[in-house]
DNA sequence: CTGATTCATCGTAAAAAAACGATAATAAAA
DNA sequence: TTTTATTATCGTTTTTTTACGATGAATCAG
């Protein structure tokens, strides 16, 4: 029990799920929101705004970066992050391509 | 350690994160995809298609229903599900309203 | 060079998620 | 009424996530 079954789904499904997972926590939504407003900012500014410890924020940033949603580069002793808009566009495209199919049917359940 | 901090974020952020969490597993993406194609179907049909046990699929369906992404009603001994398209539209709206703000800036990191 | 700042990483603990088998509940069929 | 088919729920185990403090690494200021 508790075996990994994620690999048995299609790559597209896995990618979409991975993106969704990246934004599936309010803290990460908040981080993205800050980045969207300020265009770019350093880790410390984000820590100031969020109700979380520095190490926790750093962890969330890492996850967002691993998922490809943000870019980051170190600038002296600090780290500067910004949103990777291309990744968001790809998400929108994939998301729609999965669900646009029968939208016009406007199904009523059973 | 391990304290719930989710409540300390805005309602909008929490809702968006909850939606994303619902679609953050490939099995649930696959379920939604099946429903989108077939308009509606019963639990058993989904179980046939997925590489998961019946109880696991039922659990995923419950999560999707709790998140408001699908509707379901029992039809005799079986349960019929379909997609709640309104919920998807709301997600799209909220998603864009959070992130559309600075898109034109096309930021380059630092 | 020393000290201060800034951030990432490590270790750890608690909570939640994922998966299954077994069992209960429900309604149709016999 | 008894059986059968279908689905939901319960109990359990393993894994993953969330969160923190403490420690390290890197750079700037003095």
PDB file of C-alpha atoms in Angstrom, chain A residues 5-10 12-14 16-33 35-42 50-53 71-73 75 79-83 85 88-89 91-92 95-96 98-103 105-110, chain B residues 5-10 12-14 16-33 35-42 50-53 71-73 75 79-83 85 88-89 91-92 95-96 98-103 105-110:
ATOM      1  CA  UNK A   5       1.144   5.205  -9.113  1.00  0.00           C
ATOM      2  CA  UNK A   6       1.684   8.602 -10.627  1.00  0.00           C
ATOM      3  CA  UNK A   7       3.981   7.258 -13.335  1.00  0.00           C
ATOM      4  CA  UNK A   8       1.192   5.187 -14.796  1.00  0.00           C
ATOM      5  CA  UNK A   9      -0.614   8.210 -16.158  1.00  0.00           C
ATOM      6  CA  UNK A  10       0.143  10.139 -19.317  1.00  0.00           C
ATOM      7  CA  UNK A  12       0.531  15.423 -20.133  1.00  0.00           C
ATOM      8  CA  UNK A  13      -1.517  14.532 -17.109  1.00  0.00           C
ATOM      9  CA  UNK A  14       1.580  14.345 -14.975  1.00  0.00           C
ATOM     10  CA  UNK A  16      -0.454  19.420 -15.594  1.00  0.00           C
ATOM     11  CA  UNK A  17      -0.740  17.877 -12.146  1.00  0.00           C
ATOM     12  CA  UNK A  18       2.791  18.979 -11.300  1.00  0.00           C
ATOM     13  CA  UNK A  19       1.979  22.559 -12.235  1.00  0.00           C
ATOM     14  CA  UNK A  20      -1.195  22.487 -10.196  1.00  0.00           C
ATOM     15  CA  UNK A  21       0.668  21.037  -7.268  1.00  0.00           C
ATOM     16  CA  UNK A  22       3.097  23.928  -7.391  1.00  0.00           C
ATOM     17  CA  UNK A  23       0.273  26.426  -6.949  1.00  0.00           C
ATOM     18  CA  UNK A  24      -1.713  24.266  -4.553  1.00  0.00           C
ATOM     19  CA  UNK A  25      -0.629  26.115  -1.424  1.00  0.00           C
ATOM     20  CA  UNK A  26      -1.775  29.610  -0.454  1.00  0.00           C
ATOM     21  CA  UNK A  27       1.753  30.598   0.481  1.00  0.00           C
ATOM     22  CA  UNK A  28       2.970  29.879  -3.024  1.00  0.00           C
ATOM     23  CA  UNK A  29       0.013  31.707  -4.530  1.00  0.00           C
ATOM     24  CA  UNK A  30       0.908  34.648  -2.335  1.00  0.00           C
ATOM     25  CA  UNK A  31       4.523  34.515  -3.431  1.00  0.00           C
ATOM     26  CA  UNK A  32       3.510  34.482  -7.088  1.00  0.00           C
ATOM     27  CA  UNK A  33       1.138  37.342  -6.467  1.00  0.00           C
ATOM     28  CA  UNK A  35       6.182  38.650  -7.813  1.00  0.00           C
ATOM     29  CA  UNK A  36       3.471  39.507 -10.326  1.00  0.00           C
ATOM     30  CA  UNK A  37       2.987  42.906  -8.750  1.00  0.00           C
ATOM     31  CA  UNK A  38       6.587  43.816  -8.183  1.00  0.00           C
ATOM     32  CA  UNK A  39       7.996  42.215 -11.281  1.00  0.00           C
ATOM     33  CA  UNK A  40      10.945  40.938  -9.329  1.00  0.00           C
ATOM     34  CA  UNK A  41      12.074  40.895  -5.773  1.00  0.00           C
ATOM     35  CA  UNK A  42      14.439  39.340  -3.312  1.00  0.00           C
ATOM     36  CA  UNK A  50       4.315  36.289   4.498  1.00  0.00           C
ATOM     37  CA  UNK A  51       3.449  34.858   7.914  1.00  0.00           C
ATOM     38  CA  UNK A  52       6.134  32.202   7.628  1.00  0.00           C
ATOM     39  CA  UNK A  53       9.693  31.629   8.737  1.00  0.00           C
ATOM     40  CA  UNK A  71      13.334  32.096 -12.263  1.00  0.00           C
ATOM     41  CA  UNK A  72      15.887  33.097  -9.709  1.00  0.00           C
ATOM     42  CA  UNK A  73      19.439  34.227  -9.688  1.00  0.00           C
ATOM     43  CA  UNK A  75      22.747  38.753  -6.641  1.00  0.00           C
ATOM     44  CA  UNK A  79      18.509  36.017  -4.278  1.00  0.00           C
ATOM     45  CA  UNK A  80      16.299  37.688  -6.818  1.00  0.00           C
ATOM     46  CA  UNK A  81      13.203  36.006  -8.192  1.00  0.00           C
ATOM     47  CA  UNK A  82      10.700  36.687 -10.932  1.00  0.00           C
ATOM     48  CA  UNK A  83       7.842  34.939 -12.643  1.00  0.00           C
ATOM     49  CA  UNK A  85       5.378  33.835 -17.760  1.00  0.00           C
ATOM     50  CA  UNK A  88       1.992  30.064 -17.160  1.00  0.00           C
ATOM     51  CA  UNK A  89       1.061  30.271 -20.809  1.00  0.00           C
ATOM     52  CA  UNK A  91      -0.238  25.743 -18.338  1.00  0.00           C
ATOM     53  CA  UNK A  92      -3.165  27.645 -19.783  1.00  0.00           C
ATOM     54  CA  UNK A  95      -5.293  23.041 -19.300  1.00  0.00           C
ATOM     55  CA  UNK A  96      -7.626  24.173 -22.033  1.00  0.00           C
ATOM     56  CA  UNK A  98      -7.729  18.897 -21.889  1.00  0.00           C
ATOM     57  CA  UNK A  99     -11.051  20.393 -21.016  1.00  0.00           C
ATOM     58  CA  UNK A 100     -12.306  22.452 -23.936  1.00  0.00           C
ATOM     59  CA  UNK A 101     -13.642  19.403 -25.683  1.00  0.00           C
ATOM     60  CA  UNK A 102     -17.209  19.172 -24.556  1.00  0.00           C
ATOM     61  CA  UNK A 103     -17.753  22.533 -22.956  1.00  0.00           C
ATOM     62  CA  UNK A 105     -22.489  20.355 -24.236  1.00  0.00           C
ATOM     63  CA  UNK A 106     -23.261  22.111 -20.965  1.00  0.00           C
ATOM     64  CA  UNK A 107     -24.078  18.787 -19.403  1.00  0.00           C
ATOM     65  CA  UNK A 108     -26.658  18.377 -16.732  1.00  0.00           C
ATOM     66  CA  UNK A 109     -25.768  15.531 -14.469  1.00  0.00           C
ATOM     67  CA  UNK A 110     -27.626  12.337 -15.396  1.00  0.00           C
TER      68      UNK A 110
ATOM     69  CA  UNK B   5      -0.829  28.291   8.571  1.00  0.00           C
ATOM     70  CA  UNK B   6      -3.118  28.165   5.591  1.00  0.00           C
ATOM     71  CA  UNK B   7      -5.794  30.208   7.309  1.00  0.00           C
ATOM     72  CA  UNK B   8      -3.495  33.171   7.559  1.00  0.00           C
ATOM     73  CA  UNK B   9      -3.679  33.854   3.851  1.00  0.00           C
ATOM     74  CA  UNK B  10      -6.436  35.622   1.955  1.00  0.00           C
ATOM     75  CA  UNK B  12      -8.922  34.262  -2.583  1.00  0.00           C
ATOM     76  CA  UNK B  13      -5.531  32.685  -2.221  1.00  0.00           C
ATOM     77  CA  UNK B  14      -6.983  29.833  -0.224  1.00  0.00           C
ATOM     78  CA  UNK B  16      -7.331  29.228  -5.680  1.00  0.00           C
ATOM     79  CA  UNK B  17      -4.968  26.914  -3.860  1.00  0.00           C
ATOM     80  CA  UNK B  18      -7.817  24.557  -3.014  1.00  0.00           C
ATOM     81  CA  UNK B  19      -8.829  24.347  -6.633  1.00  0.00           C
ATOM     82  CA  UNK B  20      -5.254  23.703  -7.699  1.00  0.00           C
ATOM     83  CA  UNK B  21      -4.893  21.055  -5.036  1.00  0.00           C
ATOM     84  CA  UNK B  22      -7.927  19.266  -6.428  1.00  0.00           C
ATOM     85  CA  UNK B  23      -6.290  18.951  -9.833  1.00  0.00           C
ATOM     86  CA  UNK B  24      -2.798  18.338  -8.477  1.00  0.00           C
ATOM     87  CA  UNK B  25      -2.881  14.582  -8.979  1.00  0.00           C
ATOM     88  CA  UNK B  26      -2.699  12.848 -12.368  1.00  0.00           C
ATOM     89  CA  UNK B  27      -5.491  10.476 -11.399  1.00  0.00           C
ATOM     90  CA  UNK B  28      -7.857  13.380 -10.845  1.00  0.00           C
ATOM     91  CA  UNK B  29      -6.782  15.014 -14.096  1.00  0.00           C
ATOM     92  CA  UNK B  30      -7.513  11.712 -15.825  1.00  0.00           C
ATOM     93  CA  UNK B  31     -10.935  11.510 -14.194  1.00  0.00           C
ATOM     94  CA  UNK B  32     -11.787  15.026 -15.310  1.00  0.00           C
ATOM     95  CA  UNK B  33     -10.569  14.244 -18.788  1.00  0.00           C
ATOM     96  CA  UNK B  35     -15.760  13.224 -17.789  1.00  0.00           C
ATOM     97  CA  UNK B  36     -15.029  15.991 -20.273  1.00  0.00           C
ATOM     98  CA  UNK B  37     -15.064  13.538 -23.137  1.00  0.00           C
ATOM     99  CA  UNK B  38     -18.093  11.512 -22.114  1.00  0.00           C
ATOM    100  CA  UNK B  39     -20.105  14.313 -20.662  1.00  0.00           C
ATOM    101  CA  UNK B  40     -21.130  12.099 -17.780  1.00  0.00           C
ATOM    102  CA  UNK B  41     -20.399   8.648 -16.542  1.00  0.00           C
ATOM    103  CA  UNK B  42     -20.635   6.324 -13.633  1.00  0.00           C
ATOM    104  CA  UNK B  50      -7.708   4.053 -14.357  1.00  0.00           C
ATOM    105  CA  UNK B  51      -4.915   1.898 -12.928  1.00  0.00           C
ATOM    106  CA  UNK B  52      -6.299   2.215  -9.415  1.00  0.00           C
ATOM    107  CA  UNK B  53      -8.479   0.267  -7.044  1.00  0.00           C
ATOM    108  CA  UNK B  71     -21.356  17.098  -9.561  1.00  0.00           C
ATOM    109  CA  UNK B  72     -22.610  13.663  -8.737  1.00  0.00           C
ATOM    110  CA  UNK B  73     -25.872  12.052  -8.006  1.00  0.00           C
ATOM    111  CA  UNK B  75     -28.739   6.664  -9.753  1.00  0.00           C
ATOM    112  CA  UNK B  79     -23.256   7.045  -9.017  1.00  0.00           C
ATOM    113  CA  UNK B  80     -23.225   9.344 -11.992  1.00  0.00           C
ATOM    114  CA  UNK B  81     -20.734  12.182 -12.249  1.00  0.00           C
ATOM    115  CA  UNK B  82     -20.213  15.139 -14.537  1.00  0.00           C
ATOM    116  CA  UNK B  83     -18.045  18.222 -14.681  1.00  0.00           C
ATOM    117  CA  UNK B  85     -18.055  23.879 -15.820  1.00  0.00           C
ATOM    118  CA  UNK B  88     -13.691  25.908 -14.032  1.00  0.00           C
ATOM    119  CA  UNK B  89     -14.716  29.295 -15.297  1.00  0.00           C
ATOM    120  CA  UNK B  91     -10.956  29.248 -11.532  1.00  0.00           C
ATOM    121  CA  UNK B  92      -9.906  30.814 -14.807  1.00  0.00           C
ATOM    122  CA  UNK B  95      -6.366  32.806 -11.735  1.00  0.00           C
ATOM    123  CA  UNK B  96      -6.144  35.565 -14.275  1.00  0.00           C
ATOM    124  CA  UNK B  98      -4.245  37.375  -9.684  1.00  0.00           C
ATOM    125  CA  UNK B  99      -1.612  37.117 -12.354  1.00  0.00           C
ATOM    126  CA  UNK B 100      -2.628  39.277 -15.295  1.00  0.00           C
ATOM    127  CA  UNK B 101      -1.388  42.382 -13.598  1.00  0.00           C
ATOM    128  CA  UNK B 102       2.124  42.748 -14.839  1.00  0.00           C
ATOM    129  CA  UNK B 103       2.208  40.375 -17.742  1.00  0.00           C
ATOM    130  CA  UNK B 105       6.150  43.931 -18.288  1.00  0.00           C
ATOM    131  CA  UNK B 106       7.787  40.756 -19.568  1.00  0.00           C
ATOM    132  CA  UNK B 107      10.290  40.923 -16.787  1.00  0.00           C
ATOM    133  CA  UNK B 108      13.799  39.751 -17.152  1.00  0.00           C
ATOM    134  CA  UNK B 109      15.164  38.522 -13.876  1.00  0.00           C
ATOM    135  CA  UNK B 110      17.317  41.132 -12.095  1.00  0.00           C
TER     136      UNK B 110
END
